[in-house]
One Martini backbone bead per residue (centre of mass of N, CA, C, O) as a GRO file, in nm:
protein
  137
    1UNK     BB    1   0.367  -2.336  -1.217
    2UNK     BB    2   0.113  -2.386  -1.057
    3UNK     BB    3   0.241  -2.339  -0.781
    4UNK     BB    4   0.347  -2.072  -0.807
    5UNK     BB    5   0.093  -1.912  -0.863
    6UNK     BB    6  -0.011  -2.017  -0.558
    7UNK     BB    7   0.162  -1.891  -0.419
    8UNK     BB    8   0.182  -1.620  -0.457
    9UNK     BB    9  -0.134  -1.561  -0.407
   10UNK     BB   10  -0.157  -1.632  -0.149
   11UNK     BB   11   0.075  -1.421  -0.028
   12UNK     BB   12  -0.044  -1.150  -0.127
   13UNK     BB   13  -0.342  -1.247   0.019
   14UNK     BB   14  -0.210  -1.201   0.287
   15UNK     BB   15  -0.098  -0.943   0.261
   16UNK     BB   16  -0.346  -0.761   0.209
   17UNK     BB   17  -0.504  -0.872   0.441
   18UNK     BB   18  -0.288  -0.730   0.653
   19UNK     BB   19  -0.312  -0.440   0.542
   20UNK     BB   20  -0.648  -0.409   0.606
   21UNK     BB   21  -0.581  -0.479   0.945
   22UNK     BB   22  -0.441  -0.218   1.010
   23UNK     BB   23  -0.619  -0.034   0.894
   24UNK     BB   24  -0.893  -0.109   1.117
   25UNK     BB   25  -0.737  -0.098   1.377
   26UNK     BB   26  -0.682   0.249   1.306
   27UNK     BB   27  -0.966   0.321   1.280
   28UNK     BB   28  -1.028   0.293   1.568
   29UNK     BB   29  -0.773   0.436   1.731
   30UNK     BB   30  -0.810   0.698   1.502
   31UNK     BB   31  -0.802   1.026   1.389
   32UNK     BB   32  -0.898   1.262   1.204
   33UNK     BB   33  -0.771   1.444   0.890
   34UNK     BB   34  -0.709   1.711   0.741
   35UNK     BB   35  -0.450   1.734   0.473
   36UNK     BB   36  -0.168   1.933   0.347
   37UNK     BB   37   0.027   1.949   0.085
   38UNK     BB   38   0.381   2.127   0.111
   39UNK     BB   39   0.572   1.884  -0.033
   40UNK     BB   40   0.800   1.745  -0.267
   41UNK     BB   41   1.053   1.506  -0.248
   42UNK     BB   42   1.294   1.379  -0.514
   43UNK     BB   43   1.527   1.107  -0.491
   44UNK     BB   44   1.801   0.986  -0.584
   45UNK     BB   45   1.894   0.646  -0.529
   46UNK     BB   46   2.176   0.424  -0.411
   47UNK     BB   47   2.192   0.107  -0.478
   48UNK     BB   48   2.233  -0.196  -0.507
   49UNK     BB   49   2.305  -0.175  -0.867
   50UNK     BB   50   2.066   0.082  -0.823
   51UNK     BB   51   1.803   0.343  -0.943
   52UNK     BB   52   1.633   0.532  -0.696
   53UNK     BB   53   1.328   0.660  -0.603
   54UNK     BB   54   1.247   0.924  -0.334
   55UNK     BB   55   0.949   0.999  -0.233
   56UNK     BB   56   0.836   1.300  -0.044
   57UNK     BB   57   0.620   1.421   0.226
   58UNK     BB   58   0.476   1.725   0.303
   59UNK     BB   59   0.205   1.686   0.585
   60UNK     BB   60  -0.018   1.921   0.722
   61UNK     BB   61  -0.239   1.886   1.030
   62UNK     BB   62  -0.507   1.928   1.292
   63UNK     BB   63  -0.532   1.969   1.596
   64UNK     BB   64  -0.694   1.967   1.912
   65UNK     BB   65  -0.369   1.941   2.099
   66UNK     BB   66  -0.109   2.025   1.909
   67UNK     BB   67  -0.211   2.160   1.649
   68UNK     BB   68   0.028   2.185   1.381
   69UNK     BB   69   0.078   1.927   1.204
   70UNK     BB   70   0.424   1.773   1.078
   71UNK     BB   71   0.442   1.536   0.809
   72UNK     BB   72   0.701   1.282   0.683
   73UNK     BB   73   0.622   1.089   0.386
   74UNK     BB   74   0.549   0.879   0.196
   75UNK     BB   75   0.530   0.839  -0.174
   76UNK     BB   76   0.290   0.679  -0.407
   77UNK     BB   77   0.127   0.899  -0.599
   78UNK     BB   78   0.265   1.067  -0.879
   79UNK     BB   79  -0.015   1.260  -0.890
   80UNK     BB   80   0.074   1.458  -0.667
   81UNK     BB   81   0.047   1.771  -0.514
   82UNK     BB   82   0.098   2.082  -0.405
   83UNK     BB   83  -0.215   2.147  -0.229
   84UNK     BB   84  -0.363   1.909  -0.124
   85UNK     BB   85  -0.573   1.659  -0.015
   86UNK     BB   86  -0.614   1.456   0.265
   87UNK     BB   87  -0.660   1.165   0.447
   88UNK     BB   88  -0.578   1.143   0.798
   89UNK     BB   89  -0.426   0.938   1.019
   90UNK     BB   90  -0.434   0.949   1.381
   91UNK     BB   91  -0.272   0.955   1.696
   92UNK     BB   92  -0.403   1.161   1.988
   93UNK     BB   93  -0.061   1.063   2.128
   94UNK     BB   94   0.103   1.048   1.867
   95UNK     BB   95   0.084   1.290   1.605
   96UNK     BB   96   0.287   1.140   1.399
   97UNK     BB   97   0.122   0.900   1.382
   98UNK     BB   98   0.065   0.830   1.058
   99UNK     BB   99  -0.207   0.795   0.791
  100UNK     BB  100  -0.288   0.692   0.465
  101UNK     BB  101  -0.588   0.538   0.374
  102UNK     BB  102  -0.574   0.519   0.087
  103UNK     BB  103  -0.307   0.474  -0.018
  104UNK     BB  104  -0.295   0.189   0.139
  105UNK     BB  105  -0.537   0.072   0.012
  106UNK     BB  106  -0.415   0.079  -0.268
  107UNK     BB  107  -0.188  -0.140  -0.206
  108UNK     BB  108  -0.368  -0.357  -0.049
  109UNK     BB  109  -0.546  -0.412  -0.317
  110UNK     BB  110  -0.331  -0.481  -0.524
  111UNK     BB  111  -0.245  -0.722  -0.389
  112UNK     BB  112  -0.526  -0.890  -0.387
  113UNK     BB  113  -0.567  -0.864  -0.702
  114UNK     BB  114  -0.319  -1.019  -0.770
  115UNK     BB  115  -0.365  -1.288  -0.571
  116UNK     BB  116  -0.666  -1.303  -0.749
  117UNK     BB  117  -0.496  -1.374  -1.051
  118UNK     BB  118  -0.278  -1.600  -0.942
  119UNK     BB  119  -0.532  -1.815  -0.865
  120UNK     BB  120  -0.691  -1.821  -1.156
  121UNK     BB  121  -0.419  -1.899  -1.306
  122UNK     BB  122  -0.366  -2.161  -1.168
  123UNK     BB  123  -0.671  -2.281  -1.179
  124UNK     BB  124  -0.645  -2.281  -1.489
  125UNK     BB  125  -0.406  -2.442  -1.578
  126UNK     BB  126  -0.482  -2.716  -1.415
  127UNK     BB  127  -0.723  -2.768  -1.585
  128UNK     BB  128  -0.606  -2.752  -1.859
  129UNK     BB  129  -0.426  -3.022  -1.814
  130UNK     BB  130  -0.625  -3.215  -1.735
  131UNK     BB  131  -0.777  -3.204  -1.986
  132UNK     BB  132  -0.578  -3.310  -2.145
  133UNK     BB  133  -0.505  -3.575  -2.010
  134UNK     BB  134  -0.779  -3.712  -2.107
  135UNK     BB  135  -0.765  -3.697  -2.371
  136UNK     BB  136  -0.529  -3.882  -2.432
  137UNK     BB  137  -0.608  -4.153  -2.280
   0.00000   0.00000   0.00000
């Protein structure tokens, strides 16, 4: 039990460490810009054997090069909505690649957060067996 906490712990913190290493490397490479939710639309997904929503929004935002650019993307914040304000990365030879540093941050955030709760809790666990097995000795 604890090695498989410690082993998804772990996990976990290389995943949230490498998705705030993507968002560091596009912040050096990326133009900001304010961007405005013209729409959001969820629908329902079927896969197998469950069923998924697919909420997208559609944002857009000024560029100094291409004018009025909109761009369609995952929605991860239920609480988002029509008319709101976001912060946009984009890339200014492809004004289309863009990211939400917000949104992804608080995704790659919780990753790190759940994997040192399960690496502290497996070596919470840990310590706690040691300590009852010289207990018994």
């Amino acid at each position: 039990m604890t090695a498989v906490l410690l082993i998804v712990g772990i996990l976990l913190l290389w995943g949230g460490a490498g998705g705030f290493y993507t968002l560091y490397t596009a912040s050096k490479n990326c133009e900001r810009a304010t961007g405005i939710v013209q729409s959001i639309n969820t629908q329902k997904v079927y896969r197998h054997r469950k069923v998924r929503y697919d909420s997208r929004m559609l944002v857009t935002y000024p560029t100094p090069k291409y004018g009025k650019v909109s761009v369609s993307m995952k929605n991860y914040n239920p609480f988002r909505k029509k008319g709101d304000e976001v912060l946009v990365w984009y890339d200014p030879n492809l004004p289309r690649e863009a990211c939400l540093p917000y949104s992804d941050g608080l995704l790659w955030g919780i990753l790190v957060a759940s994997g040192l709760f399960c690496v502290w809790l497996g070596l919470a666990i840990r310590k706690e067996t040691e300590t009852t097995e010289h207990a018994n000795e």
